[in-house]
mmCIF file of N, CA, C and O in Angstrom:
data_model
loop_
_atom_site.group_PDB
_atom_site.id
_atom_site.type_symbol
_atom_site.label_atom_id
_atom_site.label_comp_id
_atom_site.label_asym_id
_atom_site.label_seq_id
_atom_site.Cartn_x
_atom_site.Cartn_y
_atom_site.Cartn_z
ATOM 1 N N MET A 15 122.076 84.874 24.322
ATOM 2 C CA MET A 15 120.711 84.990 23.810
ATOM 3 C C MET A 15 120.018 83.669 23.755
ATOM 4 O O MET A 15 118.770 83.591 23.789
ATOM 5 N N VAL A 16 120.717 82.611 23.752
ATOM 6 C CA VAL A 16 120.093 81.258 23.762
ATOM 7 C C VAL A 16 119.227 81.068 24.991
ATOM 8 O O VAL A 16 118.072 80.702 24.857
ATOM 9 N N GLY A 17 119.730 81.354 26.161
ATOM 10 C CA GLY A 17 118.960 81.160 27.371
ATOM 11 C C GLY A 17 117.833 82.131 27.502
ATOM 12 O O GLY A 17 116.730 81.827 28.014
ATOM 13 N N ILE A 18 118.016 83.371 27.040
ATOM 14 C CA ILE A 18 117.051 84.424 27.219
ATOM 15 C C ILE A 18 115.884 84.206 26.255
ATOM 16 O O ILE A 18 114.758 84.410 26.610
ATOM 17 N N ASP A 19 116.136 83.844 25.029
ATOM 18 C CA ASP A 19 115.139 83.623 24.060
ATOM 19 C C ASP A 19 114.483 82.293 24.002
ATOM 20 O O ASP A 19 113.651 81.988 23.193
ATOM 21 N N GLY A 20 114.939 81.338 24.854
ATOM 22 C CA GLY A 20 114.392 80.005 24.882
ATOM 23 C C GLY A 20 114.788 79.178 23.603
ATOM 24 O O GLY A 20 114.015 78.364 23.207
ATOM 25 N N LEU A 21 115.948 79.477 23.086
ATOM 26 C CA LEU A 21 116.390 78.742 21.888
ATOM 27 C C LEU A 21 117.320 77.684 22.216
ATOM 28 O O LEU A 21 117.959 77.041 21.356
ATOM 29 N N SER A 22 117.437 77.265 23.498
ATOM 30 C CA SER A 22 118.413 76.242 23.874
ATOM 31 C C SER A 22 117.957 74.794 23.622
ATOM 32 O O SER A 22 118.682 73.918 23.704
ATOM 33 N N GLY A 23 116.675 74.661 23.310
ATOM 34 C CA GLY A 23 116.164 73.333 23.100
ATOM 35 C C GLY A 23 115.556 72.682 24.381
ATOM 36 O O GLY A 23 115.099 71.576 24.340
ATOM 37 N N GLY A 24 115.636 73.433 25.486
ATOM 38 C CA GLY A 24 115.125 72.934 26.749
ATOM 39 C C GLY A 24 113.649 72.567 26.674
ATOM 40 O O GLY A 24 113.162 71.546 27.246
ATOM 41 N N GLY A 25 112.917 73.451 26.053
ATOM 42 C CA GLY A 25 111.356 73.211 25.990
ATOM 43 C C GLY A 25 111.074 71.956 25.256
ATOM 44 O O GLY A 25 110.334 71.119 25.798
ATOM 45 N N PRO A 26 111.603 71.698 24.090
ATOM 46 C CA PRO A 26 111.299 70.458 23.387
ATOM 47 C C PRO A 26 111.842 69.240 24.103
ATOM 48 O O PRO A 26 111.249 68.136 24.139
ATOM 49 N N ILE A 27 113.003 69.411 24.761
ATOM 50 C CA ILE A 27 113.586 68.246 25.601
ATOM 51 C C ILE A 27 112.634 67.909 26.665
ATOM 52 O O ILE A 27 112.296 66.720 26.883
ATOM 53 N N VAL A 28 112.213 68.885 27.436
ATOM 54 C CA VAL A 28 111.319 68.661 28.545
ATOM 55 C C VAL A 28 109.986 68.042 28.039
ATOM 56 O O VAL A 28 109.457 67.085 28.629
ATOM 57 N N ALA A 29 109.469 68.566 27.010
ATOM 58 C CA ALA A 29 108.159 68.119 26.454
ATOM 59 C C ALA A 29 108.334 66.606 26.027
ATOM 60 O O ALA A 29 107.487 65.802 26.289
ATOM 61 N N GLY A 30 109.361 66.266 25.384
ATOM 62 C CA GLY A 30 109.706 64.911 24.920
ATOM 63 C C GLY A 30 109.822 63.945 26.112
ATOM 64 O O GLY A 30 109.288 62.843 26.115
ATOM 65 N N LEU A 31 110.507 64.436 27.135
ATOM 66 C CA LEU A 31 110.780 63.545 28.315
ATOM 67 C C LEU A 31 109.409 63.345 29.099
ATOM 68 O O LEU A 31 109.155 62.291 29.596
ATOM 69 N N LEU A 32 108.594 64.417 29.087
ATOM 70 C CA LEU A 32 107.295 64.223 29.770
ATOM 71 C C LEU A 32 106.400 63.273 28.987
ATOM 72 O O LEU A 32 105.720 62.452 29.602
ATOM 73 N N LEU A 33 106.478 63.307 27.686
ATOM 74 C CA LEU A 33 105.684 62.389 26.827
ATOM 75 C C LEU A 33 106.221 60.990 26.963
ATOM 76 O O LEU A 33 105.465 60.033 26.827
ATOM 77 N N MET A 34 107.486 60.857 27.314
ATOM 78 C CA MET A 34 108.017 59.500 27.598
ATOM 79 C C MET A 34 107.779 58.968 28.918
ATOM 80 O O MET A 34 108.145 57.840 29.263
ATOM 81 N N GLY A 35 107.117 59.743 29.751
ATOM 82 C CA GLY A 35 106.647 59.239 31.109
ATOM 83 C C GLY A 35 107.438 59.744 32.276
ATOM 84 O O GLY A 35 107.207 59.319 33.378
ATOM 85 N N LEU A 36 108.409 60.598 32.036
ATOM 86 C CA LEU A 36 109.240 61.110 33.165
ATOM 87 C C LEU A 36 108.402 62.120 33.998
ATOM 88 O O LEU A 36 107.508 62.746 33.371
ATOM 89 N N ASP A 37 108.676 62.221 35.240
ATOM 90 C CA ASP A 37 108.004 63.230 36.054
ATOM 91 C C ASP A 37 108.704 64.570 35.787
ATOM 92 O O ASP A 37 109.803 64.586 35.211
ATOM 93 N N MET A 38 108.102 65.667 36.187
ATOM 94 C CA MET A 38 108.597 67.027 35.918
ATOM 95 C C MET A 38 109.996 67.221 36.475
ATOM 96 O O MET A 38 110.841 67.810 35.774
ATOM 97 N N ILE A 39 110.322 66.741 37.651
ATOM 98 C CA ILE A 39 111.611 67.014 38.237
ATOM 99 C C ILE A 39 112.699 66.316 37.415
ATOM 100 O O ILE A 39 113.732 66.892 37.150
ATOM 101 N N ASN A 40 112.483 65.050 37.056
ATOM 102 C CA ASN A 40 113.529 64.329 36.298
ATOM 103 C C ASN A 40 113.649 64.923 34.878
ATOM 104 O O ASN A 40 114.756 64.992 34.340
ATOM 105 N N ALA A 41 112.540 65.367 34.308
ATOM 106 C CA ALA A 41 112.619 65.981 32.943
ATOM 107 C C ALA A 41 113.373 67.274 32.974
ATOM 108 O O ALA A 41 114.272 67.544 32.129
ATOM 109 N N ALA A 42 113.132 68.095 33.976
ATOM 110 C CA ALA A 42 113.859 69.360 34.102
ATOM 111 C C ALA A 42 115.307 69.179 34.391
ATOM 112 O O ALA A 42 116.181 69.882 33.927
ATOM 113 N N ALA A 43 115.562 68.181 35.258
ATOM 114 C CA ALA A 43 116.985 67.917 35.605
ATOM 115 C C ALA A 43 117.794 67.418 34.372
ATOM 116 O O ALA A 43 118.899 67.793 34.082
ATOM 117 N N THR A 44 117.167 66.534 33.582
ATOM 118 C CA THR A 44 117.830 66.046 32.358
ATOM 119 C C THR A 44 118.067 67.150 31.413
ATOM 120 O O THR A 44 119.086 67.229 30.765
ATOM 121 N N SER A 45 117.056 68.020 31.201
ATOM 122 C CA SER A 45 117.203 69.138 30.321
ATOM 123 C C SER A 45 118.318 70.094 30.826
ATOM 124 O O SER A 45 119.068 70.630 30.020
ATOM 125 N N ALA A 46 118.390 70.224 32.156
ATOM 126 C CA ALA A 46 119.476 71.153 32.703
ATOM 127 C C ALA A 46 120.858 70.581 32.437
ATOM 128 O O ALA A 46 121.794 71.286 32.115
ATOM 129 N N TYR A 47 121.018 69.178 32.485
ATOM 130 C CA TYR A 47 122.245 68.612 32.227
ATOM 131 C C TYR A 47 122.705 68.804 30.767
ATOM 132 O O TYR A 47 123.826 69.043 30.438
ATOM 133 N N VAL A 48 121.709 68.670 29.844
ATOM 134 C CA VAL A 48 122.032 68.956 28.415
ATOM 135 C C VAL A 48 122.377 70.395 28.258
ATOM 136 O O VAL A 48 123.363 70.674 27.561
ATOM 137 N N LEU A 49 121.692 71.285 28.915
ATOM 138 C CA LEU A 49 121.995 72.711 28.748
ATOM 139 C C LEU A 49 123.321 73.026 29.354
ATOM 140 O O LEU A 49 124.081 73.927 28.811
ATOM 141 N N ILE A 50 123.743 72.368 30.400
ATOM 142 C CA ILE A 50 125.102 72.679 31.015
ATOM 143 C C ILE A 50 126.122 72.327 29.954
ATOM 144 O O ILE A 50 127.137 73.145 29.770
ATOM 145 N N GLY A 51 126.053 71.183 29.301
ATOM 146 C CA GLY A 51 127.095 70.814 28.280
ATOM 147 C C GLY A 51 127.125 71.808 27.141
ATOM 148 O O GLY A 51 128.269 72.208 26.788
ATOM 149 N N THR A 52 126.071 72.193 26.577
ATOM 150 C CA THR A 52 126.038 73.067 25.476
ATOM 151 C C THR A 52 126.490 74.481 25.926
ATOM 152 O O THR A 52 127.127 75.186 25.148
ATOM 153 N N SER A 53 126.130 74.907 27.154
ATOM 154 C CA SER A 53 126.581 76.187 27.671
ATOM 155 C C SER A 53 128.092 76.296 27.881
ATOM 156 O O SER A 53 128.667 77.267 27.564
ATOM 157 N N ILE A 54 128.654 75.226 28.371
ATOM 158 C CA ILE A 54 130.134 75.205 28.544
ATOM 159 C C ILE A 54 130.819 75.308 27.265
ATOM 160 O O ILE A 54 131.801 76.119 27.071
ATOM 161 N N VAL A 55 130.438 74.531 26.262
ATOM 162 C CA VAL A 55 131.030 74.607 24.914
ATOM 163 C C VAL A 55 130.876 76.020 24.325
ATOM 164 O O VAL A 55 131.854 76.613 23.836
ATOM 165 N N GLY A 56 129.699 76.554 24.419
ATOM 166 C CA GLY A 56 129.474 77.913 23.898
ATOM 167 C C GLY A 56 130.276 78.920 24.558
ATOM 168 O O GLY A 56 130.806 79.902 23.925
ATOM 169 N N ALA A 57 130.308 78.870 25.911
ATOM 170 C CA ALA A 57 131.103 79.857 26.676
ATOM 171 C C ALA A 57 132.558 79.797 26.368
ATOM 172 O O ALA A 57 133.169 80.817 26.161
ATOM 173 N N LEU A 58 133.111 78.592 26.194
ATOM 174 C CA LEU A 58 134.519 78.426 25.835
ATOM 175 C C LEU A 58 134.814 79.038 24.448
ATOM 176 O O LEU A 58 135.857 79.707 24.259
ATOM 177 N N LEU A 59 133.906 78.848 23.548
ATOM 178 C CA LEU A 59 134.105 79.394 22.169
ATOM 179 C C LEU A 59 134.062 80.932 22.220
ATOM 180 O O LEU A 59 134.905 81.582 21.537
ATOM 181 N N HIS A 60 133.090 81.508 22.934
ATOM 182 C CA HIS A 60 132.998 82.957 22.987
ATOM 183 C C HIS A 60 134.201 83.593 23.708
ATOM 184 O O HIS A 60 134.677 84.641 23.304
ATOM 185 N N VAL A 61 134.664 82.929 24.795
ATOM 186 C CA VAL A 61 135.833 83.462 25.548
ATOM 187 C C VAL A 61 137.058 83.455 24.654
ATOM 188 O O VAL A 61 137.809 84.351 24.604
ATOM 189 N N SER A 62 137.223 82.307 23.914
ATOM 190 C CA SER A 62 138.400 82.141 23.098
ATOM 191 C C SER A 62 138.444 83.171 21.950
ATOM 192 O O SER A 62 139.498 83.541 21.459
ATOM 193 N N ASN A 63 137.232 83.596 21.511
ATOM 194 C CA ASN A 63 137.119 84.591 20.411
ATOM 195 C C ASN A 63 137.107 85.978 20.945
ATOM 196 O O ASN A 63 137.009 86.982 20.176
ATOM 197 N N GLY A 64 137.144 86.210 22.252
ATOM 198 C CA GLY A 64 137.076 87.538 22.860
ATOM 199 C C GLY A 64 135.733 88.251 22.720
ATOM 200 O O GLY A 64 135.705 89.477 22.657
ATOM 201 N N GLN A 65 134.660 87.454 22.674
ATOM 202 C CA GLN A 65 133.311 88.002 22.484
ATOM 203 C C GLN A 65 132.513 88.153 23.708
ATOM 204 O O GLN A 65 131.302 88.091 23.694
ATOM 205 N N VAL A 66 133.078 88.273 24.887
ATOM 206 C CA VAL A 66 132.379 88.344 26.153
ATOM 207 C C VAL A 66 132.497 89.704 26.725
ATOM 208 O O VAL A 66 133.540 90.277 26.872
ATOM 209 N N ASP A 67 131.285 90.278 27.026
ATOM 210 C CA ASP A 67 131.221 91.588 27.739
ATOM 211 C C ASP A 67 131.134 91.286 29.190
ATOM 212 O O ASP A 67 130.051 90.920 29.714
ATOM 213 N N TRP A 68 132.232 91.297 29.940
ATOM 214 C CA TRP A 68 132.296 90.882 31.327
ATOM 215 C C TRP A 68 131.399 91.685 32.215
ATOM 216 O O TRP A 68 130.954 91.203 33.262
ATOM 217 N N ASN A 69 131.148 92.967 31.884
ATOM 218 C CA ASN A 69 130.278 93.734 32.757
ATOM 219 C C ASN A 69 128.856 93.208 32.745
ATOM 220 O O ASN A 69 128.206 93.200 33.838
ATOM 221 N N VAL A 70 128.395 92.771 31.667
ATOM 222 C CA VAL A 70 127.074 92.171 31.550
ATOM 223 C C VAL A 70 127.123 90.774 32.135
ATOM 224 O O VAL A 70 126.159 90.312 32.844
ATOM 225 N N GLU A 71 128.163 90.050 31.886
ATOM 226 C CA GLU A 71 128.205 88.659 32.257
ATOM 227 C C GLU A 71 128.210 88.415 33.775
ATOM 228 O O GLU A 71 127.606 87.412 34.227
ATOM 229 N N ILE A 72 128.806 89.374 34.546
ATOM 230 C CA ILE A 72 128.797 89.140 35.964
ATOM 231 C C ILE A 72 127.401 89.211 36.513
ATOM 232 O O ILE A 72 127.000 88.370 37.339
ATOM 233 N N GLY A 73 126.534 90.113 36.012
ATOM 234 C CA GLY A 73 125.174 90.174 36.456
ATOM 235 C C GLY A 73 124.362 88.914 36.073
ATOM 236 O O GLY A 73 123.581 88.395 36.871
ATOM 237 N N LEU A 74 124.610 88.428 34.901
ATOM 238 C CA LEU A 74 123.952 87.198 34.492
ATOM 239 C C LEU A 74 124.340 86.008 35.322
ATOM 240 O O LEU A 74 123.568 85.101 35.632
ATOM 241 N N MET A 75 125.632 85.945 35.652
ATOM 242 C CA MET A 75 126.164 84.832 36.444
ATOM 243 C C MET A 75 125.543 84.859 37.855
ATOM 244 O O MET A 75 125.123 83.819 38.416
ATOM 245 N N ILE A 76 125.414 86.040 38.439
ATOM 246 C CA ILE A 76 124.801 86.177 39.790
ATOM 247 C C ILE A 76 123.337 85.717 39.708
ATOM 248 O O ILE A 76 122.896 84.940 40.605
ATOM 249 N N GLY A 77 122.661 86.203 38.723
ATOM 250 C CA GLY A 77 121.236 85.744 38.558
ATOM 251 C C GLY A 77 121.068 84.293 38.320
ATOM 252 O O GLY A 77 120.149 83.642 38.905
ATOM 253 N N ALA A 78 121.971 83.683 37.549
ATOM 254 C CA ALA A 78 121.935 82.237 37.317
ATOM 255 C C ALA A 78 122.177 81.469 38.560
ATOM 256 O O ALA A 78 121.525 80.391 38.834
ATOM 257 N N LEU A 79 123.142 81.908 39.412
ATOM 258 C CA LEU A 79 123.413 81.205 40.627
ATOM 259 C C LEU A 79 122.242 81.247 41.608
ATOM 260 O O LEU A 79 121.897 80.292 42.264
ATOM 261 N N ILE A 80 121.615 82.447 41.733
ATOM 262 C CA ILE A 80 120.524 82.561 42.592
ATOM 263 C C ILE A 80 119.356 81.668 42.095
ATOM 264 O O ILE A 80 118.720 80.950 42.900
ATOM 265 N N GLY A 81 119.114 81.659 40.805
ATOM 266 C CA GLY A 81 118.085 80.771 40.255
ATOM 267 C C GLY A 81 118.428 79.331 40.439
ATOM 268 O O GLY A 81 117.515 78.482 40.702
ATOM 269 N N ALA A 82 119.688 78.924 40.371
ATOM 270 C CA ALA A 82 120.066 77.544 40.574
ATOM 271 C C ALA A 82 119.789 77.099 41.947
ATOM 272 O O ALA A 82 119.444 75.889 42.225
ATOM 273 N N PHE A 83 119.929 78.008 42.949
ATOM 274 C CA PHE A 83 119.685 77.607 44.348
ATOM 275 C C PHE A 83 118.160 77.575 44.644
ATOM 276 O O PHE A 83 117.754 76.757 45.447
ATOM 277 N N ILE A 84 117.440 78.418 44.029
ATOM 278 C CA ILE A 84 115.966 78.597 44.314
ATOM 279 C C ILE A 84 115.140 77.526 43.572
ATOM 280 O O ILE A 84 114.159 76.994 44.062
ATOM 281 N N ALA A 85 115.515 77.268 42.294
ATOM 282 C CA ALA A 85 114.708 76.428 41.415
ATOM 283 C C ALA A 85 114.349 75.042 41.972
ATOM 284 O O ALA A 85 113.186 74.570 41.791
ATOM 285 N N PRO A 86 115.263 74.334 42.558
ATOM 286 C CA PRO A 86 114.906 72.939 43.063
ATOM 287 C C PRO A 86 113.802 72.976 44.074
ATOM 288 O O PRO A 86 112.881 72.112 44.100
ATOM 289 N N TYR A 87 113.813 73.979 44.940
ATOM 290 C CA TYR A 87 112.751 74.062 45.971
ATOM 291 C C TYR A 87 111.366 74.387 45.317
ATOM 292 O O TYR A 87 110.390 73.859 45.741
ATOM 293 N N ILE A 88 111.413 75.192 44.323
ATOM 294 C CA ILE A 88 110.192 75.527 43.586
ATOM 295 C C ILE A 88 109.667 74.310 42.839
ATOM 296 O O ILE A 88 108.411 74.043 42.847
ATOM 297 N N MET A 89 110.600 73.573 42.198
ATOM 298 C CA MET A 89 110.159 72.379 41.453
ATOM 299 C C MET A 89 109.574 71.260 42.388
ATOM 300 O O MET A 89 108.599 70.629 42.030
ATOM 301 N N ILE A 90 110.142 71.111 43.581
ATOM 302 C CA ILE A 90 109.581 70.187 44.510
ATOM 303 C C ILE A 90 108.222 70.528 44.877
ATOM 304 O O ILE A 90 107.293 69.728 45.017
ATOM 305 N N LYS A 91 107.943 71.835 45.115
ATOM 306 C CA LYS A 91 106.660 72.336 45.471
ATOM 307 C C LYS A 91 105.638 72.119 44.411
ATOM 308 O O LYS A 91 104.543 71.701 44.575
ATOM 309 N N PHE A 92 106.070 72.375 43.140
ATOM 310 C CA PHE A 92 105.129 72.188 41.963
ATOM 311 C C PHE A 92 104.920 70.721 41.696
ATOM 312 O O PHE A 92 103.838 70.390 41.273
ATOM 313 N N ASN A 93 105.877 69.826 42.010
ATOM 314 C CA ASN A 93 105.648 68.474 41.677
ATOM 315 C C ASN A 93 104.499 67.825 42.508
ATOM 316 O O ASN A 93 103.909 66.885 42.073
ATOM 317 N N HIS A 94 104.235 68.368 43.684
ATOM 318 C CA HIS A 94 103.117 67.884 44.483
ATOM 319 C C HIS A 94 101.783 68.291 43.898
ATOM 320 O O HIS A 94 100.759 67.641 44.194
ATOM 321 N N SER A 95 101.794 69.267 43.006
ATOM 322 C CA SER A 95 100.589 69.687 42.317
ATOM 323 C C SER A 95 100.642 69.334 40.885
ATOM 324 O O SER A 95 100.354 70.130 39.960
ATOM 325 N N SER A 96 100.961 68.058 40.574
ATOM 326 C CA SER A 96 101.312 67.642 39.281
ATOM 327 C C SER A 96 100.013 67.567 38.346
ATOM 328 O O SER A 96 100.199 67.424 37.158
ATOM 329 N N THR A 97 98.839 67.794 38.868
ATOM 330 C CA THR A 97 97.661 67.789 37.961
ATOM 331 C C THR A 97 97.567 69.033 37.205
ATOM 332 O O THR A 97 97.077 68.951 36.030
ATOM 333 N N TRP A 98 98.026 70.176 37.654
ATOM 334 C CA TRP A 98 97.953 71.323 36.856
ATOM 335 C C TRP A 98 99.325 71.880 36.266
ATOM 336 O O TRP A 98 99.323 72.746 35.470
ATOM 337 N N LEU A 99 100.372 71.246 36.645
ATOM 338 C CA LEU A 99 101.709 71.619 36.129
ATOM 339 C C LEU A 99 101.882 71.266 34.626
ATOM 340 O O LEU A 99 102.363 72.137 33.861
ATOM 341 N N PRO A 100 101.502 70.067 34.163
ATOM 342 C CA PRO A 100 101.669 69.792 32.713
ATOM 343 C C PRO A 100 100.863 70.777 31.780
ATOM 344 O O PRO A 100 101.474 71.171 30.779
ATOM 345 N N PRO A 101 99.646 71.146 32.120
ATOM 346 C CA PRO A 101 98.983 72.107 31.254
ATOM 347 C C PRO A 101 99.722 73.444 31.218
ATOM 348 O O PRO A 101 99.840 74.126 30.176
ATOM 349 N N ILE A 102 100.272 73.858 32.391
ATOM 350 C CA ILE A 102 100.985 75.149 32.388
ATOM 351 C C ILE A 102 102.238 75.029 31.534
ATOM 352 O O ILE A 102 102.558 75.931 30.748
ATOM 353 N N MET A 103 102.955 73.880 31.574
ATOM 354 C CA MET A 103 104.117 73.669 30.710
ATOM 355 C C MET A 103 103.711 73.647 29.303
ATOM 356 O O MET A 103 104.430 74.212 28.401
ATOM 357 N N GLY A 104 102.629 73.095 28.966
ATOM 358 C CA GLY A 104 102.161 73.063 27.564
ATOM 359 C C GLY A 104 101.902 74.460 27.059
ATOM 360 O O GLY A 104 102.281 74.835 25.935
ATOM 361 N N VAL A 105 101.257 75.349 27.877
ATOM 362 C CA VAL A 105 100.983 76.711 27.425
ATOM 363 C C VAL A 105 102.295 77.439 27.276
ATOM 364 O O VAL A 105 102.523 78.216 26.268
ATOM 365 N N LEU A 106 103.290 77.238 28.151
ATOM 366 C CA LEU A 106 104.570 77.900 27.986
ATOM 367 C C LEU A 106 105.276 77.456 26.734
ATOM 368 O O LEU A 106 105.950 78.249 26.059
ATOM 369 N N LEU A 107 105.198 76.141 26.436
ATOM 370 C CA LEU A 107 105.822 75.650 25.203
ATOM 371 C C LEU A 107 105.182 76.331 23.967
ATOM 372 O O LEU A 107 105.851 76.585 22.970
ATOM 373 N N ILE A 108 103.847 76.458 24.005
ATOM 374 C CA ILE A 108 103.160 77.096 22.889
ATOM 375 C C ILE A 108 103.590 78.556 22.715
ATOM 376 O O ILE A 108 103.894 79.040 21.632
ATOM 377 N N ILE A 109 103.685 79.281 23.852
ATOM 378 C CA ILE A 109 104.163 80.641 23.804
ATOM 379 C C ILE A 109 105.592 80.710 23.266
ATOM 380 O O ILE A 109 105.898 81.569 22.421
ATOM 381 N N MET A 110 106.485 79.846 23.669
ATOM 382 C CA MET A 110 107.851 79.821 23.176
ATOM 383 C C MET A 110 107.939 79.496 21.694
ATOM 384 O O MET A 110 108.656 80.112 20.920
ATOM 385 N N GLY A 111 107.052 78.560 21.283
ATOM 386 C CA GLY A 111 106.985 78.243 19.861
ATOM 387 C C GLY A 111 106.554 79.481 19.000
ATOM 388 O O GLY A 111 107.148 79.749 17.933
ATOM 389 N N ASN A 112 105.521 80.130 19.464
ATOM 390 C CA ASN A 112 105.056 81.334 18.794
ATOM 391 C C ASN A 112 106.120 82.444 18.782
ATOM 392 O O ASN A 112 106.253 83.144 17.778
ATOM 393 N N LYS A 113 106.878 82.548 19.863
ATOM 394 C CA LYS A 113 107.934 83.579 19.912
ATOM 395 C C LYS A 113 108.972 83.280 18.919
ATOM 396 O O LYS A 113 109.555 84.192 18.290
ATOM 397 N N ILE A 114 109.298 82.016 18.711
ATOM 398 C CA ILE A 114 110.323 81.644 17.734
ATOM 399 C C ILE A 114 109.867 81.910 16.366
ATOM 400 O O ILE A 114 110.619 82.414 15.503
ATOM 401 N N ILE A 115 108.614 81.614 16.105
ATOM 402 C CA ILE A 115 108.038 81.801 14.764
ATOM 403 C C ILE A 115 107.927 83.276 14.365
ATOM 404 O O ILE A 115 108.235 83.702 13.275
ATOM 405 N N ILE A 116 107.529 84.099 15.352
ATOM 406 C CA ILE A 116 107.336 85.537 15.070
ATOM 407 C C ILE A 116 108.594 86.230 15.190
ATOM 408 O O ILE A 116 109.433 86.574 14.863
#
């Protein structure tokens, strides 16, 4: 649910890195590295407790792998249009914040 609901902290990490002057590609990559670490720890804990529904997990893994291969190409394309990408990210962060509050 962390990845689906946007509760992983990726939004605030990206926003903070953008405010620190990083470009979108480096901010997204840094956020992904943080997410990888927390995901591995969480996955190991869930597997060790027997709390994994493997039927659902296989579909999620396939979707994540497809997204992992496609996302860098999309980010490179968006980075060339950097004038409108930060406002879009700002709107998405506001939507995520409202989703968490509600």
